[in-house]
XYZ file of C-alpha atoms in Angstrom:
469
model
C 84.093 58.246 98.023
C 87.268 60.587 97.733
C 87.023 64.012 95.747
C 87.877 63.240 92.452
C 91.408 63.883 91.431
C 91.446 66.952 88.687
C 93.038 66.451 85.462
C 96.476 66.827 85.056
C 97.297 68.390 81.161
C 100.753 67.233 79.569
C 103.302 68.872 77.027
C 101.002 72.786 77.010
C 102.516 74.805 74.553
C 102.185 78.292 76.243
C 101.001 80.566 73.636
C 101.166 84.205 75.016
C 100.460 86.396 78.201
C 96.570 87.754 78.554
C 94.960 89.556 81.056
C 95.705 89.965 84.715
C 99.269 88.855 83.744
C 98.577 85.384 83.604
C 99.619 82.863 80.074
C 97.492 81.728 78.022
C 96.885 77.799 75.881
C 94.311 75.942 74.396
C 93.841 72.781 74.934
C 90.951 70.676 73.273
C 88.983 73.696 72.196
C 89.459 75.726 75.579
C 91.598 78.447 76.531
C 93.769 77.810 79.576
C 94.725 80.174 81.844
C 98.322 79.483 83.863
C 100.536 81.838 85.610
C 104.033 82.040 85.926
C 104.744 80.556 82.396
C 106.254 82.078 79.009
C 104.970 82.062 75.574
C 106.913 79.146 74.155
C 107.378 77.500 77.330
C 105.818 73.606 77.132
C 104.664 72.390 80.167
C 102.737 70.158 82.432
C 99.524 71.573 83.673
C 97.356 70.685 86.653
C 93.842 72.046 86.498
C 92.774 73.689 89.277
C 89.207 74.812 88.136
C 87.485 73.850 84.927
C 84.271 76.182 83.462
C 82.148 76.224 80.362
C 84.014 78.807 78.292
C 87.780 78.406 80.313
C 89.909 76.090 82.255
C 92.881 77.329 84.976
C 95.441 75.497 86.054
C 99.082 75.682 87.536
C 102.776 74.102 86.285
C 103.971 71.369 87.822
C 106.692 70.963 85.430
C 108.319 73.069 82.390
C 109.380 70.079 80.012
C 110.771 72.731 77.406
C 111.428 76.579 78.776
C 111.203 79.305 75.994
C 113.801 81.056 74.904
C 112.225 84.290 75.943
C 112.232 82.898 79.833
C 114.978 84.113 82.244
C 115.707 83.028 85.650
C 113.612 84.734 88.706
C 116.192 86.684 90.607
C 114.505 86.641 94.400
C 114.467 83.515 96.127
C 111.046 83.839 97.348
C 109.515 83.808 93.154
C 106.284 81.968 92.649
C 105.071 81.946 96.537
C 105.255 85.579 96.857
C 102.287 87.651 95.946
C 104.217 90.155 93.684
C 106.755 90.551 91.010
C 105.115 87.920 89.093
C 106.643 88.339 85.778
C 110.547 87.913 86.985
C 110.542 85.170 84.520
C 109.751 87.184 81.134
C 112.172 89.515 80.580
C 111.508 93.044 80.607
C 111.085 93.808 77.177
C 108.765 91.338 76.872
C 106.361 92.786 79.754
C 106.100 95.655 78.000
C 104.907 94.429 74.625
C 102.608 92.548 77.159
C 101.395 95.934 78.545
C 101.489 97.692 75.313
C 99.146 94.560 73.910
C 96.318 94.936 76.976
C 96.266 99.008 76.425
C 95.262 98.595 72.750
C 93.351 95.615 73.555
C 90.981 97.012 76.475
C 90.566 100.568 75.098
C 89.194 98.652 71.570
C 87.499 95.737 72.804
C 85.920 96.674 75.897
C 85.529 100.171 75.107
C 85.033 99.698 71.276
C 86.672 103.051 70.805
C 88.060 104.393 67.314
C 92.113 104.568 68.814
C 94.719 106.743 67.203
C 98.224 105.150 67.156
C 99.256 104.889 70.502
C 102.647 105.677 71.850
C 104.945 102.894 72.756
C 104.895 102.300 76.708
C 107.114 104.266 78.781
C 109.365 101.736 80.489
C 111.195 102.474 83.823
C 114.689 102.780 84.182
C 114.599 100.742 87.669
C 113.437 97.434 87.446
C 114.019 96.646 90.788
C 114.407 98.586 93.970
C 111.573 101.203 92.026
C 108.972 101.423 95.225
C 108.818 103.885 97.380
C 106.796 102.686 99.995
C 106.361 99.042 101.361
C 104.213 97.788 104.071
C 104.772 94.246 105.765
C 102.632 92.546 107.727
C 103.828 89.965 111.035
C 102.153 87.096 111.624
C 102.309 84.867 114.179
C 102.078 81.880 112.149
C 104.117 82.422 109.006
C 103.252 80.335 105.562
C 104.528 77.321 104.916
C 104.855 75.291 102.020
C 105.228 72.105 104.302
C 102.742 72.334 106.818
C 104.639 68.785 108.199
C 107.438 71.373 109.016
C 105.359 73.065 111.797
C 105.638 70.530 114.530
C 109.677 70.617 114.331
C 109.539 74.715 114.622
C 109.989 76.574 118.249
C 107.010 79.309 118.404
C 109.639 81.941 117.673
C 110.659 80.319 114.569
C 106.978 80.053 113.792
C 106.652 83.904 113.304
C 107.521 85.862 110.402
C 107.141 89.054 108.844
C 106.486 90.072 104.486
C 104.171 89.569 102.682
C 100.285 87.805 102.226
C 100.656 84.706 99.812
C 98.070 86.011 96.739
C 94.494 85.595 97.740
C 94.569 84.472 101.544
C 94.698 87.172 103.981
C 95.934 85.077 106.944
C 98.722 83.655 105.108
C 102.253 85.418 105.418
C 105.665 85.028 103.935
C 108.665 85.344 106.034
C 110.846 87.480 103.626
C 114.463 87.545 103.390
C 115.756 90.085 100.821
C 112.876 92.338 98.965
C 113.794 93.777 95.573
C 111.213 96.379 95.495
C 112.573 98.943 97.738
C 116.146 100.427 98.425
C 117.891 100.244 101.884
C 117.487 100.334 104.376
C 114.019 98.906 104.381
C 115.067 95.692 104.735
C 117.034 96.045 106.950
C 114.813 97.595 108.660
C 112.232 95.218 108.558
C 114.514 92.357 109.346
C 116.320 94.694 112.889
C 112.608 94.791 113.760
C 111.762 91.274 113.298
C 115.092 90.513 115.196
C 114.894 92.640 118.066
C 110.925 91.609 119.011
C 111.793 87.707 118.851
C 114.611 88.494 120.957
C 112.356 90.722 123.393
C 109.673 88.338 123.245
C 107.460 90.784 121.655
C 104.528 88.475 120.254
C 103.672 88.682 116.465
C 99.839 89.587 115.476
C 97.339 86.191 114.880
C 94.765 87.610 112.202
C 92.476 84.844 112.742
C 92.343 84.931 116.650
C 93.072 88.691 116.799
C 95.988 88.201 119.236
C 99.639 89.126 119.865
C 100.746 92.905 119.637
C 103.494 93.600 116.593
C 101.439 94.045 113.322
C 102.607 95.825 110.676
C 105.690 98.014 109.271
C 105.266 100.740 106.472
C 108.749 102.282 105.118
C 108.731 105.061 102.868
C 111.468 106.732 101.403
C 111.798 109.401 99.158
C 114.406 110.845 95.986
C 115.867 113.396 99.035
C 117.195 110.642 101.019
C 114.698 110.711 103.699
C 112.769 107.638 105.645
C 109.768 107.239 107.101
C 108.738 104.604 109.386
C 105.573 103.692 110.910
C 105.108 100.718 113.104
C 101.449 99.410 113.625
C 100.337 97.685 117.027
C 97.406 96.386 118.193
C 97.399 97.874 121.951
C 98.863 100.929 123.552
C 101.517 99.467 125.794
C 104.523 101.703 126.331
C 106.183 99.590 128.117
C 106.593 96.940 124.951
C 106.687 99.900 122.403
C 108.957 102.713 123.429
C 111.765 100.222 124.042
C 111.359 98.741 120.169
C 111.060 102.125 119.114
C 114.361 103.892 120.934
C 116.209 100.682 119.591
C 114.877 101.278 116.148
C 115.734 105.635 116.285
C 119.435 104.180 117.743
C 120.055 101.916 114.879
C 119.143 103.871 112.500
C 119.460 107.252 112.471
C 119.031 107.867 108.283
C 114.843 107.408 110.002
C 114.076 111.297 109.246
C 110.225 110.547 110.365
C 109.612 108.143 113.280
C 105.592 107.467 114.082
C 103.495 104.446 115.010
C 99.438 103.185 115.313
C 97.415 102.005 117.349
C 95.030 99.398 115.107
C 92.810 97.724 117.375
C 90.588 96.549 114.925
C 90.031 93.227 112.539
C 91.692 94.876 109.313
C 94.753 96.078 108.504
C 93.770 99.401 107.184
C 94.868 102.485 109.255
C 93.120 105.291 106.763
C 90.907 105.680 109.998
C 93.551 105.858 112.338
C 95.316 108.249 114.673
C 99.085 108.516 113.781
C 101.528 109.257 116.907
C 105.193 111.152 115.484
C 107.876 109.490 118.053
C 110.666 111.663 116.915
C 111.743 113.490 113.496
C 109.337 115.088 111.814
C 105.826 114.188 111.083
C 106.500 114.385 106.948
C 109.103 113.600 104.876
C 109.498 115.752 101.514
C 109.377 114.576 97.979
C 110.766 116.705 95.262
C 109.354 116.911 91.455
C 111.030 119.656 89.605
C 111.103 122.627 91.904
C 107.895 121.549 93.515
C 108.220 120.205 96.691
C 105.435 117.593 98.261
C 105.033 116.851 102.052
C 104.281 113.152 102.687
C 102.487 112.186 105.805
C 102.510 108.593 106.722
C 98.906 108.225 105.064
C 99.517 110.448 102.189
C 98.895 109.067 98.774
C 101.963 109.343 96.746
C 102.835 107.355 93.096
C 104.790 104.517 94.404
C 107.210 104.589 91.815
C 108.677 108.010 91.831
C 111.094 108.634 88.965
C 107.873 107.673 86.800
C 105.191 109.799 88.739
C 107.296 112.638 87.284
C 107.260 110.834 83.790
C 103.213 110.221 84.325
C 102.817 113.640 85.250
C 104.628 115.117 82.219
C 102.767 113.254 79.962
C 99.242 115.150 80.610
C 101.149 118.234 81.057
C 102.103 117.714 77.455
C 98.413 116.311 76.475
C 97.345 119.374 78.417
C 99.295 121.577 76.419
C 97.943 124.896 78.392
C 98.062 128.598 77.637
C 97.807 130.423 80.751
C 94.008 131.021 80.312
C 92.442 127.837 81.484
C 90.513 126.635 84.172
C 91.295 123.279 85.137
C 89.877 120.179 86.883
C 91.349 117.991 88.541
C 89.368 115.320 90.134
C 90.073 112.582 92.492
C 92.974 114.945 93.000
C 94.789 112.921 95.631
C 97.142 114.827 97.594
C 97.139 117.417 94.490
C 100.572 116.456 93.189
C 98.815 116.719 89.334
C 97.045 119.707 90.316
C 100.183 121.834 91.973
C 102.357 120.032 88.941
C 100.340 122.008 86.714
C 98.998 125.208 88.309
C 102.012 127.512 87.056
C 100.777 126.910 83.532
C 97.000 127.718 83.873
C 94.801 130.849 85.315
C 93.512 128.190 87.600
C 92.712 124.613 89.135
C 90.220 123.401 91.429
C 90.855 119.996 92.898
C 88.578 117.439 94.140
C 88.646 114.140 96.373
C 87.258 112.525 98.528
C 89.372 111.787 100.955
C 89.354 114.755 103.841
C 92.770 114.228 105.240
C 94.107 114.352 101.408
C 92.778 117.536 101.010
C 94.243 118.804 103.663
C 97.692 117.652 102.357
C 96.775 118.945 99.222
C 95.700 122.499 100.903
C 99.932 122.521 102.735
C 101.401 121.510 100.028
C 99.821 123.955 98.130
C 100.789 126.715 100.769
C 104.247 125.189 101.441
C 105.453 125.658 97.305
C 103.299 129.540 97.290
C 100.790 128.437 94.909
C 97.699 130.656 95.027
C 95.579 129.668 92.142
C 94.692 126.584 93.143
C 91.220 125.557 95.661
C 90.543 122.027 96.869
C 87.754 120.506 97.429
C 86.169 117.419 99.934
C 83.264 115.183 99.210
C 81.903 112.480 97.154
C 82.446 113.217 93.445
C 79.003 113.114 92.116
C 77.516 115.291 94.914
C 80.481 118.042 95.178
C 80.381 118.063 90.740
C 77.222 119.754 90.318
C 75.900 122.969 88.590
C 76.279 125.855 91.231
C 79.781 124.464 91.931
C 80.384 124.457 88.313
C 79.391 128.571 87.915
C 80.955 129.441 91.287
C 84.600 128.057 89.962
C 84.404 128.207 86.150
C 83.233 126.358 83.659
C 86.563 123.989 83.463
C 88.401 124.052 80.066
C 90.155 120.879 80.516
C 89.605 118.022 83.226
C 92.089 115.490 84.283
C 90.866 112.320 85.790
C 92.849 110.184 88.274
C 90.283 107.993 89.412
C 90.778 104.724 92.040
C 91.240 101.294 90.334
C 87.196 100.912 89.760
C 87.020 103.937 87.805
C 84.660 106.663 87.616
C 80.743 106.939 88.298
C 78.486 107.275 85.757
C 77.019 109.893 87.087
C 80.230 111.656 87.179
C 80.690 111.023 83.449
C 77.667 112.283 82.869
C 78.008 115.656 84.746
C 81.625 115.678 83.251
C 80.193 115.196 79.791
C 77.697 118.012 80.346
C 80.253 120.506 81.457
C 82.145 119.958 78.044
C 85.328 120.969 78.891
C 87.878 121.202 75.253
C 89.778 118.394 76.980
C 89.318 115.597 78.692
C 92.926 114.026 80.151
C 92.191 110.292 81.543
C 95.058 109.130 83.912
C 94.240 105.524 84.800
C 95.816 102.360 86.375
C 92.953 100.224 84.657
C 92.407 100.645 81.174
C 89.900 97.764 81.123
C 87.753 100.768 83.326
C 89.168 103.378 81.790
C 87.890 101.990 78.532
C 84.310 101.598 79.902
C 84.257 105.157 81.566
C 85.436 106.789 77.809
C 82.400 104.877 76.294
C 79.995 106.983 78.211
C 81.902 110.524 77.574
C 82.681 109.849 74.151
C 79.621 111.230 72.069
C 81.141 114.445 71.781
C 84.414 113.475 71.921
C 87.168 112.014 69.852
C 90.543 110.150 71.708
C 93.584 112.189 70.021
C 95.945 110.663 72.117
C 97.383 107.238 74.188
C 100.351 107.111 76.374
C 101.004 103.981 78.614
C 103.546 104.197 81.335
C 104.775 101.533 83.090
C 105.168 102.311 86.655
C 105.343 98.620 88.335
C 107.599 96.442 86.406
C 107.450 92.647 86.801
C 103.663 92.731 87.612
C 100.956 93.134 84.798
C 100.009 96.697 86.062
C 100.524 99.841 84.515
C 99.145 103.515 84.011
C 97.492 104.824 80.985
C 97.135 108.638 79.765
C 94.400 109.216 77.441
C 93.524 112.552 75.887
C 89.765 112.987 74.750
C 89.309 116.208 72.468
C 85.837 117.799 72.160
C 84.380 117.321 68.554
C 82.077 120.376 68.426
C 84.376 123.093 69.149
């Protein structure tokens, strides 16, 4: 017996966008989930899964677009992993944003809210990023897989992006909005010259071929960084591609590649070689200046970093006097951003290599009152740390996606500090880590900032004040 053909839902009326930046219907007593549709669109809906309390599902066919929708503007909308939202217009994403900050922070976190600031929206919508990483694949996604047999090898190669939710799936990607030039023309020179060299593409499933990734980054002073990722140390393939690569371009301030022998594409644990340029390029935020390394964290989305970080120096709002935490400090951009207006800050992460960016940047902009610190937060946040670098007066949290520890909340709420500044790009965690801090503590202020338009993310500032003064 065949698998049973799921059930395809006619004229949906979309009703508006929920979590995860997917739409939301109901239909028959269920809520259905679909992506890439607008409240008010109506529209054909095939199921793809079907549960007790939900149902998700995909259009096959808008009978009736809203009059909020607007057309996609990159060719490669709805098979693409990012930019999801294209269709709603921007407005529109951020009353969606605005909606899951007061929504997570009260239902998830149950906390009593003060009015919260309308979301910060970027002034570039596209071309915002600055840093990209694409991935070549040796067998490139295809929406007709009948297509493959008429394709050469070479035209069977490709390098972007991973389709959402399959890691050996890659789009061949013409023109990407996300970054400014000359990243993709990069990207496409490099693609170009390797077919041409017969320079074989990386097979993620096989773990084959020798071209496997290309990270850009640029920065507001005009500078570029490239780093090219192969799978084998063969200068014979690699200095070529690389001399071609310095010759074409010469705006490439910062010139390195990787040797990734290994299964995943993550190079956190992996020797960087500088081919020519300098090792760094330099980001500028006021008169602070921040030296990027090809693994240095850095806010993608630079114009609004400076916008995110302004935001908890205003929640801040220091005297001179304080001590300051900042943990899961990152390459200390908050830290050093704030430093001139406190008697101190101690930064800590977890993340060696970080530190150590944190330590030169620290020493390249003459800031002395400043220490950072390496290790896991919930070991390196204890009591004799606490008394040998001050009781903190306020703490800022930056924490990964997942949020914090409990035990870190815990340690943090013992410590007491007047303020509590909670910089997160998950409120839905956020919201659960402020539940366990917030006995002593009331939330005085909420500022969203949008820092990835088209996509459902965003970062959220929240400022707890201590109750018992």
């Amino acid at each position: 017996m065949g698998r049973k053909t799921k059930e395809l839902l006619e004229n949906v009326v979309i009703e508006k966008v929920a979590a995860e930046g997917k739409s939301i219907a109901h239909v028959n007593g269920k809520v259905l989930f679909v992506p890439f549709s607008v409240p008010g669109d109506i529209v054909n809906v095939q199921l793809r899964s079907k549960r007790k309390g939900y149902m998700e599902g995909y259009v096959t066919e808008v009978i009736k677009p809203s009059p909020l929708r607007t057309d996609p503007f990159c060719s490669h909308f709805g098979v693409c992993g990012g930019c999801k939202w294209q269709m709603l217009p921007y407005s529109e994403q951020l009353k969606s944003k605005q909606s899951q900050v007061e929504d997570q922070l009260s239902r998830i976190g149950h906390l009593e809210l003060p009015f919260i600031q309308n979301i910060m929206g970027s002034d570039k919508t596209k071309y915002y990023r600055n840093k990209l990483e694409f991935t070549f694949s040796s067998r490139r996604w295809l929406e007709n897989i009948d297509e493959l047999e008429k394709l050469t090898e070479k035209d069977k190669m490709g390098a972007g992006f991973h389709i959402s939710g399959m890691y050996d799936k890659v789009l061949d990607i013409n023109t990407c909005y996300l970054q400014r030039e000359p990243s993709n023309s990069i990207r496409l020179f490099v693609k170009e010259y390797s077919l041409d060299n017969d320079i074989d593409f990386y097979d993620i499933k096989n773990h084959t071929g020798f071209l496997r990734n290309l990270i850009v980054r640029t920065s507001t002073t005009g500078e570029v960084m490239v780093i090219v990722v192969i799978s084998q140390s063969k200068p014979e393939i690699y200095t070529p591609l690389l001399n071609a690569l310095k010759e074409q371009f010469p705006v490439i301030s910062s010139l390195n590649w990787i040797v990734n022998d290994k299964k995943n594409d993550s190079i956190s644990d992996l020797d960087v070689y500088n081919y020519s340029g300098k090792p760094y390029m330099n980001e500028l935020m006021e008169d602070l200046t921040f030296r990027i390394g090809p693994k240095t964290f850095y806010q993608t989305n630079s114009e609004q970093a400076y916008r995110l970080y302004s935001v908890v120096r205003d929640f801040a709002a220091l005297t001179d006097n304080e001590v300051l935490y900042d943990l899961y400090t990152g390459a200390g951009t908050i830290a050093l951003f704030l430093s001139r207006y406190c008697k101190s800050v101690v930064g800590i992460e977890y993340v060696e290599e970080a530190v150590e960016d944190a330590r030169k940047n620290a020493l390249l902009n003459g800031i002395e009152n400043v220490s950072f610190h390496a290790g896991d937060m919930k070991d390196v946040l204890n009591s004799d740390f606490i008394e040998q670098h001050g009781r903190p007066d306020v703490i800022v949290l930056d924490p990964p996606r997942a949020g914090i520890h409990a035990d870190v909340a815990e340690v943090i709420s013992k410590t007491s500090p007047a303020k509590i500044i909670y910089v997160s790009c998950n409120p839905a965690s956020q919201a659960r880590d402020i539940a366990l801090m917030i006995d002593n503590y009331k939330v005085s202020r909420v500022q969203p900032v949008d820092m990835f338009p088209h996509t459902h993310h965003l970062e959220n500032v929240v400022l707890m004040e201590r109750i018992n003064n």
